[in-house]
Coordinates of C-alpha atoms in Angstrom, one line a residue:
M7 CA -0.2 -0.3 0.0
A8 CA 1.2 3.9 -0.7
S9 CA 2.4 5.9 2.1
G10 CA 0.8 9.5 2.5
S11 CA 3.7 10.9 0.6
S12 CA 3.2 10.1 -3.1
L13 CA 5.5 7.1 -3.7
P14 CA 4.9 3.2 -3.4
E15 CA 5.3 0.9 -0.7
D16 CA 8.5 -0.6 -2.7
R17 CA 10.9 2.9 -2.0
F18 CA 10.7 1.6 1.2
S19 CA 11.4 -2.2 0.5
C20 CA 14.7 -3.7 1.2
P21 CA 15.5 -5.1 -2.4
I22 CA 16.7 -9.0 -0.7
C23 CA 13.8 -9.4 1.9
C24 CA 11.2 -7.3 0.2
D25 CA 10.1 -5.9 3.7
V26 CA 10.2 -2.6 5.2
F27 CA 13.5 -1.6 5.6
R28 CA 14.9 -2.8 9.2
D29 CA 18.0 -0.8 10.1
P30 CA 18.7 0.3 6.7
V31 CA 23.0 0.2 6.1
V32 CA 24.1 2.4 2.7
L33 CA 26.4 1.0 0.9
A34 CA 29.2 2.9 -1.5
C35 CA 27.0 3.0 -4.5
G36 CA 24.6 4.7 -3.1
H37 CA 21.6 0.8 -2.7
S38 CA 20.2 0.7 1.1
F39 CA 19.4 -2.9 2.7
C40 CA 18.1 -4.6 6.1
E41 CA 21.7 -4.5 8.3
V42 CA 20.3 -8.1 8.5
C43 CA 19.7 -9.1 4.9
Q44 CA 23.0 -7.6 3.9
Q45 CA 25.1 -9.7 6.9
E46 CA 23.3 -12.8 4.9
Y47 CA 23.7 -11.8 1.8
W48 CA 27.4 -11.1 2.2
A49 CA 28.0 -14.4 4.7
D50 CA 29.3 -16.9 2.1
K51 CA 30.2 -14.4 -1.5
K52 CA 33.2 -14.2 -1.8
P53 CA 34.3 -11.3 -3.3
W54 CA 31.6 -8.8 -2.1
K55 CA 28.3 -7.2 -4.4
C56 CA 25.7 -5.5 -4.3
P57 CA 23.3 -7.3 -4.7
V58 CA 21.4 -4.7 -7.4
C59 CA 24.0 -3.2 -9.1
R60 CA 26.4 -6.5 -8.6
R61 CA 29.6 -3.8 -7.6
R62 CA 32.1 -5.2 -6.1
F63 CA 33.9 -3.7 -2.9
P64 CA 36.8 -4.3 -1.2
V65 CA 36.9 -7.2 1.5
A66 CA 38.0 -4.1 4.6
M67 CA 34.0 -3.1 3.9
T68 CA 32.9 -5.6 6.7
Q69 CA 30.2 -2.8 8.4
P70 CA 28.3 -0.7 5.7
P71 CA 27.1 2.5 6.9
R72 CA 24.0 3.2 8.6
N73 CA 20.9 5.2 6.6
L74 CA 20.0 7.2 9.3
A75 CA 17.2 9.2 7.0
L76 CA 16.1 6.5 5.2
N77 CA 15.8 4.5 9.0
D78 CA 13.2 7.7 9.9
A79 CA 11.5 8.1 6.4
C80 CA 10.6 4.2 6.9
E81 CA 9.6 4.6 10.2
A82 CA 7.6 7.6 9.7
F83 CA 5.8 5.8 6.5
L84 CA 4.7 3.4 9.0
Q85 CA 3.5 5.1 11.7
E86 CA 1.2 6.9 8.7
R87 CA 0.4 3.1 7.9
R88 CA -0.6 2.1 11.3
Q89 CA -2.8 5.4 11.7
R90 CA -4.4 5.1 8.1
A91 CA -4.9 1.4 9.4
S92 CA -7.2 2.3 12.4
A93 CA -8.9 5.1 10.8
G94 CA -10.3 2.1 9.0
S95 CA -10.1 4.1 5.6
E96 CA -7.7 1.9 2.5
I97 CA -6.6 4.2 0.8
Q98 CA -4.6 3.3 -2.8
E99 CA -3.3 6.5 -4.1
G100 CA 0.0 4.9 -6.3
S101 CA -2.9 3.2 -8.5
Q102 CA -5.1 6.3 -8.6
R103 CA -2.8 8.2 -9.1
A104 CA -1.4 6.4 -12.1
S105 CA -5.0 6.1 -13.4
S106 CA -6.1 9.5 -14.3
G107 CA -2.9 10.9 -14.7
S108 CA -2.3 13.6 -12.0
E109 CA -0.2 14.1 -8.4
I110 CA -2.1 15.8 -5.8
Q111 CA 0.7 17.7 -4.5
D112 CA 0.0 16.8 -0.1
G113 CA 2.8 18.1 1.4
S114 CA 0.8 20.3 3.4
Q115 CA -0.7 17.5 4.5
R116 CA 1.3 15.4 5.6
A117 CA 3.4 18.4 7.0
S118 CA -0.1 19.0 9.5
S119 CA -0.7 15.2 9.9
G120 CA 2.7 14.3 10.7
S121 CA 6.2 16.0 11.8
E122 CA 8.4 12.7 11.4
I123 CA 7.3 12.8 8.3
Q124 CA 8.2 16.6 7.1
D125 CA 11.7 15.6 9.4
G126 CA 11.9 12.8 7.1
S127 CA 11.5 14.6 3.7
Q128 CA 14.3 17.1 5.1
R129 CA 16.5 14.7 6.0
A130 CA 15.9 12.9 2.3
S131 CA 17.1 15.6 0.9
S132 CA 20.4 15.0 2.5
G133 CA 20.7 11.8 0.9
S134 CA 20.4 10.4 -2.0
E135 CA 17.4 7.4 -2.5
I136 CA 15.5 10.2 0.2
Q137 CA 17.0 13.5 -2.1
D138 CA 14.8 11.5 -5.5
W139 CA 11.4 10.7 -3.4
S140 CA 11.1 14.5 -2.7
Q141 CA 12.3 15.6 -6.3
R142 CA 9.8 13.0 -7.7
A143 CA 7.1 13.9 -5.2
S144 CA 7.4 18.0 -5.5
S145 CA 7.4 17.4 -9.7
G146 CA 3.8 14.6 -9.3
S147 CA 5.5 12.3 -11.1
E148 CA 4.4 8.6 -9.9
I149 CA 7.0 5.5 -9.1
Q150 CA 5.5 2.6 -9.3
D151 CA 6.7 -1.5 -9.1
G152 CA 6.6 -4.1 -12.1
S153 CA 3.0 -5.4 -10.7
Q154 CA 1.3 -1.8 -10.3
R155 CA 3.1 -0.9 -14.3
A156 CA 1.3 -4.6 -15.6
S157 CA -2.1 -4.0 -14.0
S158 CA -2.2 -0.3 -15.3
G159 CA -0.7 -1.1 -18.7
S160 CA 2.5 -0.3 -18.7
E161 CA 6.3 -2.0 -18.3
V162 CA 6.9 -4.3 -16.1
L163 CA 10.0 -3.9 -14.7
C164 CA 13.1 -6.3 -13.5
S165 CA 12.0 -6.7 -9.2
L166 CA 15.8 -7.0 -9.1
H167 CA 16.8 -4.2 -10.8
G168 CA 14.6 -1.9 -11.6
E169 CA 15.3 -2.2 -15.1
K170 CA 13.1 -2.7 -18.4
F171 CA 12.9 -6.6 -19.1
K172 CA 14.4 -6.7 -23.0
L173 CA 15.8 -9.9 -23.9
F174 CA 14.0 -13.5 -22.9
C175 CA 16.7 -16.1 -21.8
L176 CA 16.2 -19.5 -23.9
K177 CA 17.7 -21.6 -21.0
D178 CA 15.4 -20.6 -18.1
K179 CA 12.8 -19.5 -20.3
Q180 CA 12.5 -16.4 -18.7
P181 CA 12.6 -12.1 -18.9
V182 CA 15.3 -10.3 -17.8
C183 CA 17.2 -7.3 -18.3
L184 CA 20.5 -6.2 -19.3
V185 CA 21.9 -5.8 -16.1
C186 CA 20.5 -9.6 -15.4
R187 CA 22.0 -10.9 -18.6
D188 CA 26.1 -9.6 -18.0
S189 CA 24.9 -10.9 -13.9
K190 CA 26.8 -14.9 -13.2
V191 CA 23.2 -16.4 -13.3
H192 CA 22.4 -15.4 -16.7
K193 CA 25.8 -14.9 -18.2
S194 CA 27.1 -17.9 -20.2
H195 CA 23.1 -18.3 -21.4
D196 CA 21.6 -17.4 -24.5
C197 CA 19.1 -14.5 -24.2
V198 CA 17.4 -13.3 -27.4
P199 CA 15.3 -9.6 -27.5
V200 CA 12.2 -10.0 -26.5
D201 CA 10.0 -9.1 -29.9
E202 CA 11.8 -11.9 -31.5
V203 CA 10.7 -14.5 -28.6
V204 CA 7.1 -13.7 -27.9
Q205 CA 5.4 -14.7 -31.7
D206 CA 8.0 -17.9 -31.6
L207 CA 6.2 -18.6 -28.3
K208 CA 2.9 -17.6 -29.2
E209 CA 3.3 -20.2 -32.3
E210 CA 4.3 -22.6 -30.1
L211 CA 1.9 -22.1 -27.1
H212 CA -1.0 -22.4 -29.4
T213 CA 0.1 -25.8 -31.1
A214 CA 0.3 -27.0 -27.7
L215 CA -2.9 -25.6 -26.8
K216 CA -4.9 -27.3 -30.2
P217 CA -4.1 -31.5 -28.5
L218 CA -6.0 -29.7 -25.1
Q219 CA -8.5 -28.0 -26.9
K220 CA -8.8 -31.3 -28.9
N221 CA -8.9 -33.4 -26.0
L222 CA -11.1 -31.4 -24.5
E223 CA -13.5 -31.8 -26.7
V224 CA -13.5 -35.4 -26.7
F225 CA -14.1 -35.1 -23.5
N226 CA -17.5 -33.1 -23.9
N227 CA -18.3 -35.3 -26.2
V228 CA -18.0 -38.6 -23.4
K229 CA -19.7 -36.4 -20.9
L230 CA -22.5 -35.7 -23.6
A231 CA -22.6 -39.7 -24.0
C232 CA -22.1 -40.6 -20.8
D233 CA -25.7 -38.3 -19.5
K234 CA -27.3 -39.6 -22.6
T235 CA -26.4 -43.3 -21.6
A236 CA -27.5 -42.8 -17.8
E237 CA -31.2 -40.9 -19.0
H238 CA -31.5 -44.5 -21.2
M239 CA -29.9 -46.4 -18.5
K240 CA -33.8 -44.9 -16.7
S241 CA -35.4 -45.7 -19.1
Q242 CA -34.8 -49.4 -19.7
V243 CA -35.1 -49.3 -15.4
Q244 CA -38.9 -47.8 -16.3
H245 CA -39.8 -50.4 -19.1
T246 CA -38.3 -53.7 -17.8
E247 CA -39.5 -53.0 -14.8
K248 CA -43.2 -52.9 -16.1
Q249 CA -42.2 -56.1 -18.3
I250 CA -41.8 -57.9 -15.3
R251 CA -44.2 -57.0 -13.2
K252 CA -46.0 -58.1 -16.5
E253 CA -44.9 -61.2 -16.8
F254 CA -45.3 -62.0 -12.9
E255 CA -48.8 -60.9 -13.2
K256 CA -49.5 -63.7 -15.8
L257 CA -48.3 -66.2 -13.5
H258 CA -49.7 -64.8 -10.3
Q259 CA -52.9 -64.9 -12.4
F260 CA -52.6 -68.3 -13.2
L261 CA -51.4 -69.4 -9.4
R262 CA -54.8 -67.6 -8.5
D263 CA -57.0 -69.4 -11.1
E264 CA -55.0 -73.0 -10.3
E265 CA -55.4 -72.4 -6.5
A266 CA -59.1 -71.6 -7.1
A267 CA -60.0 -74.7 -9.2
R268 CA -58.1 -76.9 -6.8
I269 CA -60.2 -75.3 -3.8
A270 CA -63.3 -75.5 -6.3
A271 CA -62.0 -78.8 -6.8
L272 CA -62.3 -79.7 -2.8
R273 CA -65.6 -78.2 -2.2
E274 CA -67.0 -80.6 -4.9
E275 CA -65.8 -83.4 -3.1
E276 CA -67.0 -82.1 0.2
E277 CA -70.5 -81.6 -1.6
Q278 CA -70.1 -85.0 -2.9
K279 CA -69.3 -87.4 0.2
S280 CA -71.7 -84.6 2.3
Q281 CA -74.4 -86.1 0.4
M282 CA -73.6 -89.6 0.9
M283 CA -73.4 -89.2 4.6
R284 CA -76.7 -87.5 4.6
K285 CA -78.1 -90.6 3.0
K286 CA -77.1 -92.9 5.2
I287 CA -77.4 -90.7 8.2
D288 CA -81.1 -90.4 7.4
E289 CA -81.2 -94.4 6.8
M290 CA -80.6 -95.1 9.9
S291 CA -82.6 -92.8 11.7
R292 CA -85.5 -93.9 9.8
K293 CA -84.0 -97.9 11.3
I294 CA -84.2 -96.6 15.0
S295 CA -87.5 -95.3 14.7
Y296 CA -88.5 -97.9 13.3
L297 CA -86.7 -100.3 16.3
S298 CA -87.8 -98.2 18.9
D299 CA -90.9 -98.2 18.3
A300 CA -91.4 -101.9 18.4
I301 CA -89.6 -101.6 21.6
R302 CA -91.8 -99.4 22.6
T303 CA -94.9 -101.2 21.9
I304 CA -93.7 -104.6 22.9
E305 CA -93.0 -103.1 26.8
E306 CA -96.4 -101.7 26.2
E307 CA -97.8 -105.0 25.5
L308 CA -96.1 -106.4 28.8
K309 CA -97.6 -104.2 31.4
D310 CA -101.9 -105.2 30.0
E311 CA -103.9 -107.7 31.7
D312 CA -103.3 -111.3 31.8
I313 CA -106.3 -112.2 29.0
S314 CA -105.5 -108.8 26.8
F315 CA -101.3 -109.8 26.4
L316 CA -102.6 -113.3 26.2
Q317 CA -105.1 -112.1 23.1
N318 CA -101.9 -109.7 21.5
F319 CA -99.3 -111.8 22.2
R320 CA -99.2 -113.8 18.2
T321 CA -98.6 -110.6 17.5
T322 CA -96.3 -109.2 19.6
K323 CA -94.2 -112.3 19.5
E324 CA -94.3 -111.9 15.1
R325 CA -93.1 -108.1 15.7
S326 CA -90.0 -108.9 17.9
Q327 CA -88.7 -111.7 16.0
Y328 CA -88.5 -109.0 13.2
T329 CA -85.1 -108.1 13.7
L330 CA -82.5 -105.9 11.0
L331 CA -79.3 -105.9 9.6
D332 CA -76.5 -104.5 11.9
P333 CA -75.8 -101.5 9.7
Q334 CA -72.1 -100.8 8.2
L335 CA -70.5 -98.2 8.2
V336 CA -69.6 -96.3 4.8
S337 CA -65.8 -96.6 3.1
G338 CA -64.6 -93.9 1.3
V339 CA -66.3 -90.9 2.8
L340 CA -63.7 -88.9 3.9
I341 CA -62.1 -86.2 2.1
D342 CA -59.0 -87.6 -0.3
K343 CA -55.9 -84.9 1.0
A344 CA -53.4 -87.2 -1.1
K345 CA -55.1 -86.7 -4.2
H346 CA -55.6 -82.2 -3.3
L347 CA -52.5 -82.3 -1.1
G348 CA -49.9 -84.6 -2.5
N349 CA -47.1 -83.3 -5.0
L350 CA -48.9 -80.0 -4.9
Q351 CA -46.1 -77.6 -5.8
F352 CA -44.6 -79.9 -8.9
R353 CA -48.1 -80.6 -9.8
V354 CA -49.1 -77.1 -10.8
W355 CA -45.5 -76.3 -11.9
E356 CA -46.1 -79.7 -14.3
K357 CA -49.2 -77.9 -15.2
M358 CA -47.3 -74.3 -15.8
L359 CA -45.9 -75.6 -18.3
G360 CA -48.5 -75.4 -20.4
I361 CA -48.0 -71.2 -20.5
L362 CA -44.0 -71.2 -20.2
K363 CA -42.4 -70.5 -23.0
Y364 CA -38.5 -70.5 -23.0
T365 CA -37.1 -69.5 -26.1
P366 CA -33.1 -71.0 -26.2
V367 CA -31.8 -67.4 -27.8
I368 CA -32.9 -63.9 -26.5
L369 CA -31.8 -61.4 -28.7
D370 CA -29.4 -58.1 -26.7
P371 CA -31.0 -55.0 -27.5
N372 CA -27.7 -53.5 -25.9
T373 CA -26.4 -54.6 -29.3
A374 CA -29.1 -53.4 -31.8
H375 CA -28.9 -51.0 -34.9
P376 CA -31.2 -48.4 -33.8
S377 CA -33.4 -48.8 -37.3
L378 CA -34.0 -52.8 -35.6
S379 CA -37.1 -53.2 -33.5
L380 CA -37.3 -56.4 -30.6
T381 CA -40.2 -57.1 -29.0
D382 CA -40.9 -56.7 -25.4
D383 CA -40.2 -60.7 -25.2
L384 CA -37.0 -60.0 -26.7
T385 CA -37.4 -62.8 -29.3
S386 CA -38.2 -61.4 -32.8
V387 CA -37.0 -58.4 -34.8
R388 CA -37.4 -56.7 -37.6
R389 CA -36.8 -53.4 -39.3
P390 CA -39.9 -51.1 -39.1
G391 CA -38.0 -48.4 -41.1
T392 CA -37.8 -45.3 -38.6
S393 CA -35.1 -45.0 -36.1
Q394 CA -35.4 -45.8 -32.4
Q395 CA -33.8 -44.0 -29.2
F396 CA -30.6 -45.7 -28.6
V397 CA -27.6 -44.0 -27.4
N398 CA -24.4 -44.8 -28.7
N399 CA -22.9 -47.7 -26.4
P400 CA -20.2 -49.6 -27.3
E401 CA -21.8 -52.9 -27.5
R402 CA -24.3 -51.0 -29.5
F403 CA -23.8 -51.6 -34.2
M404 CA -24.3 -48.3 -35.9
R405 CA -23.3 -49.2 -39.4
Y406 CA -25.4 -52.4 -40.0
T407 CA -28.9 -53.5 -38.5
N408 CA -27.3 -56.4 -36.6
V409 CA -28.3 -58.1 -32.7
L410 CA -26.3 -60.3 -31.1
G411 CA -27.9 -63.4 -28.4
S412 CA -27.3 -62.6 -25.7
E413 CA -25.7 -64.8 -24.1
G414 CA -22.0 -66.3 -25.2
F415 CA -21.0 -70.1 -25.8
S416 CA -16.8 -70.9 -25.6
S417 CA -17.8 -75.0 -25.5
G418 CA -20.9 -77.3 -25.7
I419 CA -23.2 -78.0 -28.2
H420 CA -25.7 -74.8 -29.0
S421 CA -28.7 -75.6 -31.4
W422 CA -31.8 -73.0 -32.6
E423 CA -34.7 -72.2 -35.2
L424 CA -35.3 -69.1 -36.6
E425 CA -38.8 -68.1 -38.2
V426 CA -37.5 -66.2 -41.5
G427 CA -41.0 -67.1 -43.3
D428 CA -40.6 -64.6 -46.6
H429 CA -38.3 -62.2 -45.7
P430 CA -36.1 -61.6 -48.6
D431 CA -32.6 -60.6 -47.2
W432 CA -31.2 -61.1 -44.0
V433 CA -28.1 -63.2 -42.6
L434 CA -27.9 -65.4 -39.7
G435 CA -24.9 -67.2 -37.8
V436 CA -22.2 -66.7 -35.1
A437 CA -20.1 -64.2 -34.8
K438 CA -17.3 -63.9 -32.4
E439 CA -17.4 -60.8 -29.0
S440 CA -14.5 -58.6 -30.7
I441 CA -16.2 -57.9 -34.2
D442 CA -16.1 -54.3 -35.6
R443 CA -19.8 -53.1 -34.7
K444 CA -19.5 -49.2 -35.6
R445 CA -17.3 -49.9 -38.6
E446 CA -18.0 -51.0 -42.0
R447 CA -17.6 -54.9 -42.1
D448 CA -18.3 -57.5 -44.3
A449 CA -20.0 -60.6 -42.5
T450 CA -17.2 -63.0 -43.3
P451 CA -15.3 -65.2 -41.5
K452 CA -12.2 -63.1 -42.0
N453 CA -14.6 -60.3 -40.1
G454 CA -15.1 -62.9 -37.3
M455 CA -18.8 -63.9 -38.3
W456 CA -19.3 -67.1 -40.2
C457 CA -23.2 -67.2 -41.5
I458 CA -25.5 -67.4 -44.6
S459 CA -28.0 -65.1 -46.4
Q460 CA -29.9 -65.1 -48.5
H461 CA -31.4 -62.1 -51.1
G462 CA -33.6 -62.0 -53.0
G463 CA -34.0 -66.0 -53.0
K464 CA -30.8 -66.3 -53.7
Y465 CA -28.7 -68.1 -50.4
I466 CA -24.6 -67.3 -49.9
G467 CA -22.8 -69.1 -47.6
G468 CA -20.2 -67.2 -45.8
G469 CA -17.4 -67.9 -48.2
G470 CA -19.2 -66.4 -50.9
D471 CA -20.4 -69.1 -52.7
I472 CA -23.7 -69.5 -54.1
I473 CA -26.0 -71.9 -52.3
A474 CA -28.2 -74.5 -54.1
L475 CA -31.7 -75.3 -52.9
K476 CA -34.5 -77.6 -54.3
R477 CA -36.9 -75.7 -51.3
R478 CA -37.3 -72.3 -50.0
P479 CA -37.1 -73.2 -46.2
Q480 CA -39.8 -70.8 -44.1
R481 CA -37.1 -72.5 -40.7
I482 CA -33.6 -72.2 -40.8
R483 CA -31.6 -74.3 -37.7
V484 CA -28.2 -73.1 -36.3
Q485 CA -26.3 -75.3 -34.6
L486 CA -22.9 -74.8 -33.1
D487 CA -20.3 -77.2 -32.4
Y488 CA -17.8 -74.9 -30.8
N489 CA -15.5 -78.2 -29.9
R490 CA -15.1 -79.3 -33.1
G491 CA -15.1 -75.4 -34.6
E492 CA -18.6 -76.3 -36.7
V493 CA -21.3 -74.0 -37.4
Y494 CA -24.8 -76.2 -39.5
F495 CA -27.4 -75.2 -40.8
Y496 CA -29.8 -76.9 -42.0
D497 CA -34.1 -76.9 -42.8
P498 CA -35.0 -78.6 -39.9
K499 CA -38.9 -79.5 -41.6
Y500 CA -37.3 -82.3 -43.6
M501 CA -33.8 -82.0 -41.5
T502 CA -31.9 -81.4 -44.0
P503 CA -28.2 -80.2 -44.0
I504 CA -28.0 -76.9 -46.4
Y505 CA -24.5 -75.6 -45.1
T506 CA -21.4 -76.3 -42.9
L507 CA -18.6 -73.5 -42.3
K508 CA -15.1 -74.5 -39.9
V509 CA -14.9 -71.8 -37.1
R510 CA -11.7 -70.3 -35.9
S511 CA -11.9 -69.1 -32.9
T512 CA -11.0 -68.5 -29.1
E513 CA -13.5 -66.3 -28.5
R514 CA -17.0 -66.1 -27.0
L515 CA -19.2 -66.8 -29.9
F516 CA -22.8 -65.0 -30.3
P517 CA -25.8 -66.0 -32.3
Y518 CA -26.0 -62.8 -35.3
F519 CA -28.1 -61.6 -37.2
N520 CA -28.6 -59.2 -39.8
I521 CA -32.6 -58.4 -41.0
G522 CA -32.6 -56.2 -44.3
N523 CA -34.8 -53.8 -45.9
V524 CA -37.7 -54.7 -47.6
A525 CA -38.6 -52.3 -51.0
N526 CA -42.5 -53.4 -51.0
G527 CA -42.8 -51.6 -47.3
N528 CA -44.3 -55.3 -45.9
N529 CA -41.6 -55.3 -42.6
P530 CA -41.9 -59.4 -41.6
G531 CA -39.7 -60.5 -38.5
I532 CA -37.9 -63.2 -38.0
Q533 CA -38.9 -65.1 -35.0
I534 CA -36.8 -67.6 -33.1
C535 CA -38.6 -70.2 -32.4
Q536 CA -39.4 -71.8 -29.1
S537 CA -38.5 -75.4 -28.1
K538 CA -40.5 -77.5 -26.5
V539 CA -40.7 -78.1 -22.5
S540 CA -40.1 -81.4 -21.0
L541 CA -40.3 -82.9 -17.3
K542 CA -38.5 -85.5 -17.0
V543 CA -38.7 -87.8 -13.2
K544 CA -35.4 -89.4 -12.0

């Protein structure tokens, strides 16, 4: 911060420690330094030189004289700065005067505000540096350091020597003044004029800037793709959750219907056997009533007079001799719990096979070209003619209308059938995991694809040879024998072979599908056929 005099703070700063002078001493060359800074600077340097102008001094000069005028001026400067700080106002006179171009003459103000400042100016008239200060203050010129000049648009000066930067050190890659060039630090270095090297360095920096700009553009593009991917993931989660709930609702409904049917069967058996028991109970009730009446009649006859008893004896005797067969309990009227509960879960599962669907290959929507449309169960693909909303993830095909199966194979035998119908343009087979999905690649073994294709009724093998067929198959069966390194193509209706390819790959192989365009606007799809699900109990 500048003092109340128009001088900037660096006029009171030691060139070595860059702080306000403390006990300043003055060398014969006229430059002043803090006493401690000067002693430390000369401690390990011989011959002794001025840190600013590099002037040499005799060894006998061990204690330079004190600069009393500068010391008083620094004390006045520090006191004024403390007064300004305590008043709560901060006046940056150096920068304001540089921008306005006018110098405020505040000599009288300083005289009235502090006798020590006036005394400092008087002492400055007797010293070389303080005299320069008073002369500049009286003439209204502004002294500013390197950073102040840079902020006001003026030239930047060397912080060590106060000279203009006119040269550039090629070794240290920094601007230097003429004194710096002759100093020990840069004396052996190559220095060139500033105006010559600026344009070259700007071009060099501009060249270095281009890769960074390109790198930034790549990062921005990747970030944009990541943002789109995150949004697409959200829509995928919502759609997948909806489908999961839909499929489980089908299972729940099946189980609810099956539960209701089995409880209805239990109720029906209960009704049938309850009716049987009611009939048996009614029969027992009638016979009990008959026997009770007969017993009651005989007991009454036994109580009659003798003559009456004898008169009715024959009839009573006959009634007593009429007996009923002993009743038998009814068998098979209990609920058949074994029928209703035995292997219940297994029998429900067995019945569930009628609604379960199993497809040996499931399409991977993350690999599908944007022009392809997959069904919700991921077992059928068609080309509707309009692009879908997808992100350009690494797995997705972008050059050709391809899609892969979701599961790759690295061993064993695997087969699947496809309903191609009358679709006029398709490619089917297997492909290795590392195939190029972004650029133009033909479906050939050289490019990691072992396939057959059909274009307008013409069947072509993976080697480019024409396949002669007697009939046009509606279905194609693909069978991969990974261990033997072969892939077979059949007409499953007649189990006649269509084509065989040798597969040479150590990678996982995925089912491969390519759907061509249909000229007449009819866009039939290709369906992966379901396999029969059988239940076997060992």
